[in-house]
Amino acid sequence: FFIGGKMPKYYETKNFLVKTLGVAILTVFMAVLFSTSKVFADEPGSVFLWGGYDDDGLFGSYVEEHGSPEYSTFGDAEEGLQKLKAGFEVDLAWPCQGEIARWVRAGVLEPLDTSRIDNWDDMFPEVRDLPSGIVDGKNYFAPIDWGDTTLFYMADRVPWMNADNESFDLMEDPRVKGKVGILDSAADSLFLMMHHLGIDIREKDQLTKAAIDKGINKFREMRDNGQIRAFFGDTSSMVEALGNEEIDVALGWNEIAWNAGAKMMQPANGTMTWACGLAIVKGADLDKAYAMINGATSAETSAYLLSEWGYGHSNKKGFSTITAEELAERGVASNPAEHLSNGMFSVMPSDEVTDYMEAQWAEMVAGG
């Protein structure tokens, strides 16, 4: 029911005769020592990020200067947090804005020195200054990518749906029974369901165990009556399933529009907006951490993310490289500042409720 799952430079020497073997050995030894020291000095930084995000294009000029970061991936944010709490050592992690306070309380992050982030002033303030990325007056979050969690549908196979009547009711429509795919992420799919059921996901006091149960039970009902085809561990699998007509409707992120040619739903009650980015893990090599952040927040990466991934980027400068038509094709707002200022950014519930939510979600997806 669950479906898962992106040479050193040699120097030249002159060909000449050496007078003694000792000189030759010394020359080779010194060259190897210098070469090895340089490799150690240039050892890249490490980053812990979402599966599929191990893409050099997301780190811009950092890769050109230092090579690929050392990538490790997680399937969802809770998995990432638990691994860091268990002592996993890495320079940076890539959580989303709603997770920051929980990760700070867990003691795995340290605050940013924004004076070391070259592109800080080039970011959209609507996403850079999100309250959920600031804890006790300190920034812990350098936003990179942003977008929407919503429903996507293949317009030719769901001909009754159009821009005038779009509604999240589609995922319960009997005409798409057995053709609905759900992203296996409580922080996305469950929150969108709660929004659909009238719960204000922007207000922490509304995110109670009762609200969690309400959303979980709706998914359980859809699962048991055959409405849901499968829970997917990543959007690439969802795109493939849309392409081979296994599913006609998908609950996921806006890259699905670009990669599957699906229509991105924008109902009257709004999509759920998200932003993810880099945070410094305690014990990090700070020079490497800030170098990677600067590469990932650059205008170069902004242009790449928009063009190749179909996600919005925190740096405003990349948007000048793509037309309004191309943005629409990718499911990215043509007026990003307005979209972000009106965005429905979710917050996470208390740690107790979050633990409950993750456990209940995992049980439901597993068939319980």
mmCIF file of C-alpha atoms in Angstrom:
data_model
loop_
_atom_site.group_PDB
_atom_site.id
_atom_site.type_symbol
_atom_site.label_atom_id
_atom_site.label_comp_id
_atom_site.label_asym_id
_atom_site.label_seq_id
_atom_site.Cartn_x
_atom_site.Cartn_y
_atom_site.Cartn_z
ATOM 1 C CA PHE A 1 0.000 0.000 0.000
ATOM 2 C CA PHE A 2 3.023 2.263 0.475
ATOM 3 C CA ILE A 3 5.180 3.232 -2.507
ATOM 4 C CA GLY A 4 8.702 4.626 -1.911
ATOM 5 C CA GLY A 5 11.434 6.569 -3.421
ATOM 6 C CA LYS A 6 18.132 12.338 -7.256
ATOM 7 C CA MET A 7 39.508 13.348 -10.280
ATOM 8 C CA PRO A 8 41.854 15.220 -8.445
ATOM 9 C CA LYS A 9 43.845 17.567 -10.655
ATOM 10 C CA TYR A 10 47.248 16.178 -11.546
ATOM 11 C CA TYR A 11 50.269 18.446 -11.838
ATOM 12 C CA GLU A 12 52.803 18.181 -14.662
ATOM 13 C CA THR A 13 56.554 17.752 -14.136
ATOM 14 C CA LYS A 14 59.429 18.142 -16.518
ATOM 15 C CA ASN A 15 61.106 15.002 -17.712
ATOM 16 C CA PHE A 16 64.671 15.269 -16.533
ATOM 17 C CA LEU A 17 67.352 13.066 -14.973
ATOM 18 C CA VAL A 18 67.878 13.291 -11.266
ATOM 19 C CA LYS A 19 71.357 12.942 -9.877
ATOM 20 C CA THR A 20 70.466 10.645 -6.975
ATOM 21 C CA LEU A 21 67.683 8.287 -5.960
ATOM 22 C CA GLY A 22 67.360 10.148 -2.652
ATOM 23 C CA VAL A 23 66.428 13.388 -4.401
ATOM 24 C CA ALA A 24 63.810 11.572 -6.463
ATOM 25 C CA ILE A 25 62.227 9.938 -3.398
ATOM 26 C CA LEU A 26 62.160 13.244 -1.534
ATOM 27 C CA THR A 27 60.545 14.981 -4.484
ATOM 28 C CA VAL A 28 57.793 12.370 -4.757
ATOM 29 C CA PHE A 29 57.212 12.360 -0.981
ATOM 30 C CA MET A 30 56.813 16.141 -0.806
ATOM 31 C CA ALA A 31 54.454 16.178 -3.791
ATOM 32 C CA VAL A 32 52.214 13.493 -2.273
ATOM 33 C CA LEU A 33 52.234 15.241 1.106
ATOM 34 C CA PHE A 34 51.204 18.552 -0.481
ATOM 35 C CA SER A 35 48.498 16.908 -2.566
ATOM 36 C CA THR A 36 47.058 15.012 0.423
ATOM 37 C CA SER A 37 47.058 18.123 2.630
ATOM 38 C CA LYS A 38 45.200 20.041 -0.064
ATOM 39 C CA VAL A 39 42.523 17.336 -0.315
ATOM 40 C CA PHE A 40 42.025 17.383 3.459
ATOM 41 C CA ALA A 41 41.853 21.192 3.470
ATOM 42 C CA ASP A 42 39.274 21.173 0.668
ATOM 43 C CA GLU A 43 37.114 18.404 2.096
ATOM 44 C CA PRO A 44 33.540 19.560 1.393
ATOM 45 C CA GLY A 45 30.923 20.369 3.972
ATOM 46 C CA SER A 46 28.121 17.951 4.814
ATOM 47 C CA VAL A 47 24.379 18.431 4.544
ATOM 48 C CA PHE A 48 21.400 16.355 5.707
ATOM 49 C CA LEU A 49 18.424 16.907 3.442
ATOM 50 C CA TRP A 50 15.277 15.557 1.809
ATOM 51 C CA GLY A 51 15.564 12.554 -0.468
ATOM 52 C CA GLY A 52 16.075 13.834 -4.013
ATOM 53 C CA TYR A 53 17.625 17.110 -2.854
ATOM 54 C CA ASP A 54 21.148 15.744 -3.287
ATOM 55 C CA ASP A 55 21.456 17.872 -6.413
ATOM 56 C CA ASP A 56 24.616 19.936 -6.959
ATOM 57 C CA GLY A 57 22.552 22.568 -8.766
ATOM 58 C CA LEU A 58 21.004 23.535 -5.422
ATOM 59 C CA PHE A 59 24.368 24.720 -4.100
ATOM 60 C CA GLY A 60 25.419 27.003 -6.950
ATOM 61 C CA SER A 61 28.961 28.311 -6.904
ATOM 62 C CA TYR A 62 29.845 26.315 -3.782
ATOM 63 C CA VAL A 63 30.162 23.197 -5.937
ATOM 64 C CA GLU A 64 32.337 25.003 -8.478
ATOM 65 C CA GLU A 65 34.736 26.115 -5.748
ATOM 66 C CA HIS A 66 34.693 23.163 -3.331
ATOM 67 C CA GLY A 67 33.065 20.213 -5.077
ATOM 68 C CA SER A 68 29.857 18.439 -4.150
ATOM 69 C CA PRO A 69 28.773 18.567 -0.504
ATOM 70 C CA GLU A 70 28.674 15.279 1.348
ATOM 71 C CA TYR A 71 24.984 14.388 1.128
ATOM 72 C CA SER A 72 22.860 12.368 3.551
ATOM 73 C CA THR A 73 19.094 12.157 3.097
ATOM 74 C CA PHE A 74 15.963 11.651 5.180
ATOM 75 C CA GLY A 75 12.455 10.676 4.132
ATOM 76 C CA ASP A 76 10.582 13.100 6.367
ATOM 77 C CA ALA A 77 11.455 15.801 8.867
ATOM 78 C CA GLU A 78 10.719 13.697 11.946
ATOM 79 C CA GLU A 79 13.112 10.996 10.739
ATOM 80 C CA GLY A 80 15.751 13.682 10.251
ATOM 81 C CA LEU A 81 15.235 15.122 13.726
ATOM 82 C CA GLN A 82 15.447 11.766 15.453
ATOM 83 C CA LYS A 83 18.698 10.927 13.675
ATOM 84 C CA LEU A 84 20.235 14.263 14.718
ATOM 85 C CA LYS A 85 19.091 13.723 18.314
ATOM 86 C CA ALA A 86 20.821 10.345 18.216
ATOM 87 C CA GLY A 87 24.139 12.056 17.448
ATOM 88 C CA PHE A 88 24.393 12.117 13.657
ATOM 89 C CA GLU A 89 27.142 14.630 12.794
ATOM 90 C CA VAL A 90 26.619 17.012 9.898
ATOM 91 C CA ASP A 91 27.148 20.713 9.153
ATOM 92 C CA LEU A 92 23.717 21.627 7.796
ATOM 93 C CA ALA A 93 20.189 20.251 7.720
ATOM 94 C CA TRP A 94 17.289 21.162 5.410
ATOM 95 C CA PRO A 95 14.071 21.282 7.490
ATOM 96 C CA CYS A 96 10.944 23.297 6.693
ATOM 97 C CA GLN A 97 9.737 26.389 8.491
ATOM 98 C CA GLY A 98 7.148 24.638 10.632
ATOM 99 C CA GLU A 99 9.775 22.312 12.099
ATOM 100 C CA ILE A 100 12.281 24.909 13.323
ATOM 101 C CA ALA A 101 10.975 25.507 16.861
ATOM 102 C CA ARG A 102 10.732 21.755 17.534
ATOM 103 C CA TRP A 103 14.301 21.205 16.296
ATOM 104 C CA VAL A 104 15.569 24.110 18.417
ATOM 105 C CA ARG A 105 13.837 22.713 21.503
ATOM 106 C CA ALA A 106 15.475 19.369 20.763
ATOM 107 C CA GLY A 107 18.871 21.095 20.971
ATOM 108 C CA VAL A 108 20.142 20.160 17.515
ATOM 109 C CA LEU A 109 20.413 23.629 15.904
ATOM 110 C CA GLU A 110 22.363 26.795 16.556
ATOM 111 C CA PRO A 111 21.311 30.324 15.530
ATOM 112 C CA LEU A 112 22.461 31.965 12.317
ATOM 113 C CA ASP A 113 24.838 34.890 12.070
ATOM 114 C CA THR A 114 22.962 36.621 9.265
ATOM 115 C CA SER A 115 25.931 38.947 8.621
ATOM 116 C CA ARG A 116 27.699 35.904 7.143
ATOM 117 C CA ILE A 117 24.896 35.220 4.652
ATOM 118 C CA ASP A 118 25.760 37.189 1.529
ATOM 119 C CA ASN A 119 22.264 37.041 0.027
ATOM 120 C CA TRP A 120 20.219 37.832 3.130
ATOM 121 C CA ASP A 121 19.079 41.216 1.833
ATOM 122 C CA ASP A 122 18.125 39.750 -1.568
ATOM 123 C CA MET A 123 15.542 37.393 -0.049
ATOM 124 C CA PHE A 124 11.804 37.925 -0.049
ATOM 125 C CA PRO A 125 11.152 39.242 3.481
ATOM 126 C CA GLU A 126 7.802 37.421 3.427
ATOM 127 C CA VAL A 127 9.666 34.111 3.633
ATOM 128 C CA ARG A 128 12.949 35.215 5.228
ATOM 129 C CA ASP A 129 11.225 36.740 8.261
ATOM 130 C CA LEU A 130 8.629 34.041 8.914
ATOM 131 C CA PRO A 131 7.911 33.949 12.669
ATOM 132 C CA SER A 132 8.222 30.161 12.632
ATOM 133 C CA GLY A 133 11.883 30.474 11.605
ATOM 134 C CA ILE A 134 12.735 32.750 14.542
ATOM 135 C CA VAL A 135 13.036 31.437 18.102
ATOM 136 C CA ASP A 136 13.623 33.780 21.059
ATOM 137 C CA GLY A 137 14.465 36.573 18.632
ATOM 138 C CA LYS A 138 17.152 34.558 16.815
ATOM 139 C CA ASN A 139 17.090 33.388 13.205
ATOM 140 C CA TYR A 140 17.626 29.650 12.814
ATOM 141 C CA PHE A 141 16.415 29.302 9.237
ATOM 142 C CA ALA A 142 17.880 30.377 5.876
ATOM 143 C CA PRO A 143 14.971 29.737 3.472
ATOM 144 C CA ILE A 144 15.746 28.258 0.060
ATOM 145 C CA ASP A 145 12.743 26.658 -1.646
ATOM 146 C CA TRP A 146 9.066 27.423 -1.259
ATOM 147 C CA GLY A 147 5.854 26.290 -2.837
ATOM 148 C CA ASP A 148 2.430 24.850 -2.161
ATOM 149 C CA THR A 149 0.849 21.656 -0.941
ATOM 150 C CA THR A 150 -2.372 21.069 -2.828
ATOM 151 C CA LEU A 151 -4.209 18.654 -5.113
ATOM 152 C CA PHE A 152 -3.169 17.990 -8.694
ATOM 153 C CA TYR A 153 -5.324 16.380 -11.359
ATOM 154 C CA MET A 154 -4.958 15.262 -14.947
ATOM 155 C CA ALA A 155 -7.384 17.583 -16.707
ATOM 156 C CA ASP A 156 -8.092 15.203 -19.592
ATOM 157 C CA ARG A 157 -9.079 12.423 -17.175
ATOM 158 C CA VAL A 158 -10.980 14.669 -14.742
ATOM 159 C CA PRO A 159 -12.883 16.779 -17.315
ATOM 160 C CA TRP A 160 -15.548 18.058 -14.924
ATOM 161 C CA MET A 161 -12.982 19.987 -12.858
ATOM 162 C CA ASN A 162 -11.846 23.474 -13.900
ATOM 163 C CA ALA A 163 -10.524 26.701 -12.410
ATOM 164 C CA ASP A 164 -14.063 27.839 -11.541
ATOM 165 C CA ASN A 165 -15.069 24.837 -9.434
ATOM 166 C CA GLU A 166 -11.808 23.572 -7.955
ATOM 167 C CA SER A 167 -12.236 22.106 -4.490
ATOM 168 C CA PHE A 168 -10.410 19.687 -2.249
ATOM 169 C CA ASP A 169 -13.665 17.707 -2.305
ATOM 170 C CA LEU A 170 -12.179 16.127 -5.434
ATOM 171 C CA MET A 171 -10.131 13.663 -3.383
ATOM 172 C CA GLU A 172 -13.396 12.229 -2.012
ATOM 173 C CA ASP A 173 -15.240 12.281 -5.356
ATOM 174 C CA PRO A 174 -16.487 8.758 -6.237
ATOM 175 C CA ARG A 175 -15.588 9.406 -9.877
ATOM 176 C CA VAL A 176 -11.907 9.129 -8.954
ATOM 177 C CA LYS A 177 -12.293 6.175 -6.606
ATOM 178 C CA GLY A 178 -9.088 4.155 -6.508
ATOM 179 C CA LYS A 179 -7.288 6.874 -8.462
ATOM 180 C CA VAL A 180 -6.102 9.135 -5.616
ATOM 181 C CA GLY A 181 -2.465 9.248 -4.510
ATOM 182 C CA ILE A 182 -1.472 10.768 -1.160
ATOM 183 C CA LEU A 183 2.010 11.922 -0.171
ATOM 184 C CA ASP A 184 3.202 10.013 2.884
ATOM 185 C CA SER A 185 3.877 13.081 5.021
ATOM 186 C CA ALA A 186 1.795 14.081 8.010
ATOM 187 C CA ALA A 187 3.182 17.626 7.906
ATOM 188 C CA ASP A 188 1.822 17.975 4.369
ATOM 189 C CA SER A 189 -1.091 15.663 3.663
ATOM 190 C CA LEU A 190 -2.609 15.629 7.143
ATOM 191 C CA PHE A 191 -2.304 19.396 7.487
ATOM 192 C CA LEU A 192 -3.976 19.918 4.109
ATOM 193 C CA MET A 193 -6.782 17.576 5.158
ATOM 194 C CA MET A 194 -7.246 19.490 8.414
ATOM 195 C CA HIS A 195 -7.397 22.721 6.418
ATOM 196 C CA HIS A 196 -10.005 21.104 4.152
ATOM 197 C CA LEU A 197 -12.014 20.124 7.244
ATOM 198 C CA GLY A 198 -12.072 23.707 8.530
ATOM 199 C CA ILE A 199 -9.229 23.628 11.058
ATOM 200 C CA ASP A 200 -6.997 26.726 11.050
ATOM 201 C CA ILE A 201 -3.546 25.195 10.564
ATOM 202 C CA ARG A 202 -1.923 28.577 11.258
ATOM 203 C CA GLU A 203 -3.095 28.554 14.893
ATOM 204 C CA LYS A 204 -1.227 26.255 17.264
ATOM 205 C CA ASP A 205 -4.107 26.099 19.745
ATOM 206 C CA GLN A 206 -6.337 24.568 17.055
ATOM 207 C CA LEU A 207 -3.882 21.749 16.386
ATOM 208 C CA THR A 208 -5.115 19.458 19.135
ATOM 209 C CA LYS A 209 -5.206 15.666 19.350
ATOM 210 C CA ALA A 210 -8.889 15.887 18.464
ATOM 211 C CA ALA A 211 -8.023 17.819 15.290
ATOM 212 C CA ILE A 212 -5.355 15.245 14.434
ATOM 213 C CA ASP A 213 -7.871 12.436 14.948
ATOM 214 C CA LYS A 214 -10.379 14.187 12.696
ATOM 215 C CA GLY A 215 -7.902 14.357 9.815
ATOM 216 C CA ILE A 216 -6.510 10.851 10.363
ATOM 217 C CA ASN A 217 -9.988 9.334 10.493
ATOM 218 C CA LYS A 218 -10.932 10.957 7.191
ATOM 219 C CA PHE A 219 -7.877 9.438 5.518
ATOM 220 C CA ARG A 220 -8.632 6.090 7.178
ATOM 221 C CA GLU A 221 -12.181 6.237 5.797
ATOM 222 C CA MET A 222 -10.872 7.027 2.287
ATOM 223 C CA ARG A 223 -8.314 4.242 2.569
ATOM 224 C CA ASP A 224 -10.845 1.661 3.713
ATOM 225 C CA ASN A 225 -13.466 2.477 1.067
ATOM 226 C CA GLY A 226 -10.902 2.192 -1.736
ATOM 227 C CA GLN A 227 -10.769 5.892 -2.594
ATOM 228 C CA ILE A 228 -6.988 6.083 -2.058
ATOM 229 C CA ARG A 229 -4.833 4.045 -4.425
ATOM 230 C CA ALA A 230 -1.613 4.386 -2.410
ATOM 231 C CA PHE A 231 0.502 6.518 -0.100
ATOM 232 C CA PHE A 232 3.644 7.603 -1.927
ATOM 233 C CA GLY A 233 7.005 8.178 -0.282
ATOM 234 C CA ASP A 234 8.139 10.785 -2.824
ATOM 235 C CA THR A 235 6.744 12.986 -5.571
ATOM 236 C CA SER A 236 8.778 11.264 -8.311
ATOM 237 C CA SER A 237 6.750 8.093 -7.747
ATOM 238 C CA MET A 238 3.552 10.156 -7.859
ATOM 239 C CA VAL A 239 4.569 11.744 -11.159
ATOM 240 C CA GLU A 240 5.225 8.287 -12.603
ATOM 241 C CA ALA A 241 1.848 7.027 -11.350
ATOM 242 C CA LEU A 242 0.062 9.997 -12.934
ATOM 243 C CA GLY A 243 1.882 9.369 -16.198
ATOM 244 C CA ASN A 244 0.950 5.695 -16.415
ATOM 245 C CA GLU A 245 -2.678 6.408 -15.373
ATOM 246 C CA GLU A 246 -2.371 4.518 -12.098
ATOM 247 C CA ILE A 247 -3.743 7.645 -10.407
ATOM 248 C CA ASP A 248 -5.578 10.715 -11.709
ATOM 249 C CA VAL A 249 -5.383 12.891 -8.562
ATOM 250 C CA ALA A 250 -2.373 13.510 -6.335
ATOM 251 C CA LEU A 251 -1.909 15.346 -3.050
ATOM 252 C CA GLY A 252 1.599 16.753 -3.078
ATOM 253 C CA TRP A 253 3.864 19.671 -3.978
ATOM 254 C CA ASN A 254 3.810 22.056 -6.920
ATOM 255 C CA GLU A 255 6.673 20.339 -8.768
ATOM 256 C CA ILE A 256 4.032 17.742 -9.769
ATOM 257 C CA ALA A 257 2.448 20.283 -12.115
ATOM 258 C CA TRP A 258 5.725 20.799 -13.956
ATOM 259 C CA ASN A 259 6.858 17.185 -14.047
ATOM 260 C CA ALA A 260 3.548 15.448 -14.787
ATOM 261 C CA GLY A 261 1.678 18.070 -16.804
ATOM 262 C CA ALA A 262 -1.019 18.013 -14.128
ATOM 263 C CA LYS A 263 -3.307 20.902 -13.253
ATOM 264 C CA MET A 264 -2.410 22.494 -9.928
ATOM 265 C CA MET A 265 -5.536 23.152 -7.890
ATOM 266 C CA GLN A 266 -5.958 26.620 -6.407
ATOM 267 C CA PRO A 267 -9.355 26.515 -4.685
ATOM 268 C CA ALA A 268 -11.087 29.499 -3.159
ATOM 269 C CA ASN A 269 -10.124 28.512 0.392
ATOM 270 C CA GLY A 270 -6.430 28.488 -0.548
ATOM 271 C CA THR A 271 -3.577 26.041 -0.799
ATOM 272 C CA MET A 272 -1.097 25.357 1.987
ATOM 273 C CA THR A 273 2.147 27.273 1.539
ATOM 274 C CA TRP A 274 5.497 25.936 2.737
ATOM 275 C CA ALA A 275 9.108 27.069 2.841
ATOM 276 C CA CYS A 276 12.145 24.889 3.483
ATOM 277 C CA GLY A 277 15.808 25.755 3.824
ATOM 278 C CA LEU A 278 19.092 25.373 5.637
ATOM 279 C CA ALA A 279 19.783 25.361 9.359
ATOM 280 C CA ILE A 280 23.143 24.972 11.097
ATOM 281 C CA VAL A 281 23.523 21.816 13.160
ATOM 282 C CA LYS A 282 25.320 22.108 16.499
ATOM 283 C CA GLY A 283 28.977 21.198 16.181
ATOM 284 C CA ALA A 284 29.123 22.248 12.514
ATOM 285 C CA ASP A 285 32.201 23.547 10.730
ATOM 286 C CA LEU A 286 30.870 27.103 10.457
ATOM 287 C CA ASP A 287 33.056 28.182 7.536
ATOM 288 C CA LYS A 288 31.778 25.282 5.462
ATOM 289 C CA ALA A 289 28.214 25.783 6.680
ATOM 290 C CA TYR A 290 28.040 29.432 5.646
ATOM 291 C CA ALA A 291 29.778 28.734 2.331
ATOM 292 C CA MET A 292 27.089 26.170 1.507
ATOM 293 C CA ILE A 293 24.304 28.521 2.648
ATOM 294 C CA ASN A 294 25.691 31.272 0.432
ATOM 295 C CA GLY A 295 25.747 28.946 -2.559
ATOM 296 C CA ALA A 296 22.217 27.675 -1.917
ATOM 297 C CA THR A 297 20.719 31.159 -1.435
ATOM 298 C CA SER A 298 22.426 32.681 -4.501
ATOM 299 C CA ALA A 299 20.739 34.147 -7.577
ATOM 300 C CA GLU A 300 22.344 31.328 -9.582
ATOM 301 C CA THR A 301 20.577 28.686 -7.500
ATOM 302 C CA SER A 302 17.353 30.711 -7.632
ATOM 303 C CA ALA A 303 17.348 30.576 -11.435
ATOM 304 C CA TYR A 304 18.169 26.853 -11.409
ATOM 305 C CA LEU A 305 15.471 25.938 -8.889
ATOM 306 C CA LEU A 306 12.806 27.864 -10.771
ATOM 307 C CA SER A 307 13.770 26.497 -14.175
ATOM 308 C CA GLU A 308 14.599 22.885 -13.372
ATOM 309 C CA TRP A 309 12.582 22.092 -10.236
ATOM 310 C CA GLY A 310 9.549 24.328 -10.597
ATOM 311 C CA TYR A 311 9.808 25.621 -7.024
ATOM 312 C CA GLY A 312 9.977 29.196 -5.851
ATOM 313 C CA HIS A 313 13.286 30.371 -4.338
ATOM 314 C CA SER A 314 13.969 32.794 -1.513
ATOM 315 C CA ASN A 315 16.291 34.974 -3.621
ATOM 316 C CA LYS A 316 14.272 37.467 -5.661
ATOM 317 C CA LYS A 317 16.898 37.794 -8.386
ATOM 318 C CA GLY A 318 16.245 34.441 -10.021
ATOM 319 C CA PHE A 319 12.710 35.463 -10.959
ATOM 320 C CA SER A 320 13.999 37.855 -13.603
ATOM 321 C CA THR A 321 15.287 34.855 -15.570
ATOM 322 C CA ILE A 322 11.886 33.243 -16.164
ATOM 323 C CA THR A 323 8.671 34.494 -17.762
ATOM 324 C CA ALA A 324 5.225 34.662 -16.190
ATOM 325 C CA GLU A 325 4.078 31.937 -18.592
ATOM 326 C CA GLU A 326 6.946 29.676 -17.525
ATOM 327 C CA LEU A 327 6.150 30.315 -13.871
ATOM 328 C CA ALA A 328 2.498 29.394 -14.440
ATOM 329 C CA GLU A 329 3.554 26.226 -16.267
ATOM 330 C CA ARG A 330 5.553 25.242 -13.190
ATOM 331 C CA GLY A 331 2.793 26.085 -10.734
ATOM 332 C CA VAL A 332 4.758 29.024 -9.283
ATOM 333 C CA ALA A 333 2.983 32.311 -8.517
ATOM 334 C CA SER A 334 3.658 35.097 -11.016
ATOM 335 C CA ASN A 335 3.685 37.607 -8.149
ATOM 336 C CA PRO A 336 5.724 35.757 -5.508
ATOM 337 C CA ALA A 337 5.712 38.537 -2.906
ATOM 338 C CA GLU A 338 1.908 38.743 -2.972
ATOM 339 C CA HIS A 339 1.581 34.949 -2.925
ATOM 340 C CA LEU A 340 3.923 34.617 0.046
ATOM 341 C CA SER A 341 2.310 37.451 1.989
ATOM 342 C CA ASN A 342 -1.058 35.679 1.620
ATOM 343 C CA GLY A 343 0.427 32.229 2.147
ATOM 344 C CA MET A 344 -1.203 29.787 4.521
ATOM 345 C CA PHE A 345 1.967 28.752 6.359
ATOM 346 C CA SER A 346 1.192 26.031 8.855
ATOM 347 C CA VAL A 347 2.642 25.874 12.353
ATOM 348 C CA MET A 348 3.494 22.708 14.257
ATOM 349 C CA PRO A 349 1.526 21.706 17.368
ATOM 350 C CA SER A 350 3.110 21.123 20.754
ATOM 351 C CA ASP A 351 5.773 18.431 20.970
ATOM 352 C CA GLU A 352 3.311 16.115 22.707
ATOM 353 C CA VAL A 353 0.727 16.527 19.939
ATOM 354 C CA THR A 354 3.406 16.260 17.222
ATOM 355 C CA ASP A 355 4.596 12.948 18.667
ATOM 356 C CA TYR A 356 0.982 11.778 18.750
ATOM 357 C CA MET A 357 0.407 12.959 15.166
ATOM 358 C CA GLU A 358 3.460 11.160 13.787
ATOM 359 C CA ALA A 359 2.554 7.924 15.568
ATOM 360 C CA GLN A 360 -1.079 8.034 14.434
ATOM 361 C CA TRP A 361 -0.110 8.868 10.853
ATOM 362 C CA ALA A 362 2.426 6.013 10.651
ATOM 363 C CA GLU A 363 -0.153 3.581 12.056
ATOM 364 C CA MET A 364 -2.818 4.698 9.560
ATOM 365 C CA VAL A 365 -0.490 4.490 6.534
ATOM 366 C CA ALA A 366 0.577 1.014 7.642
ATOM 367 C CA GLY A 367 -3.057 -0.096 7.625
ATOM 368 C CA GLY A 368 -4.023 0.349 11.263
#
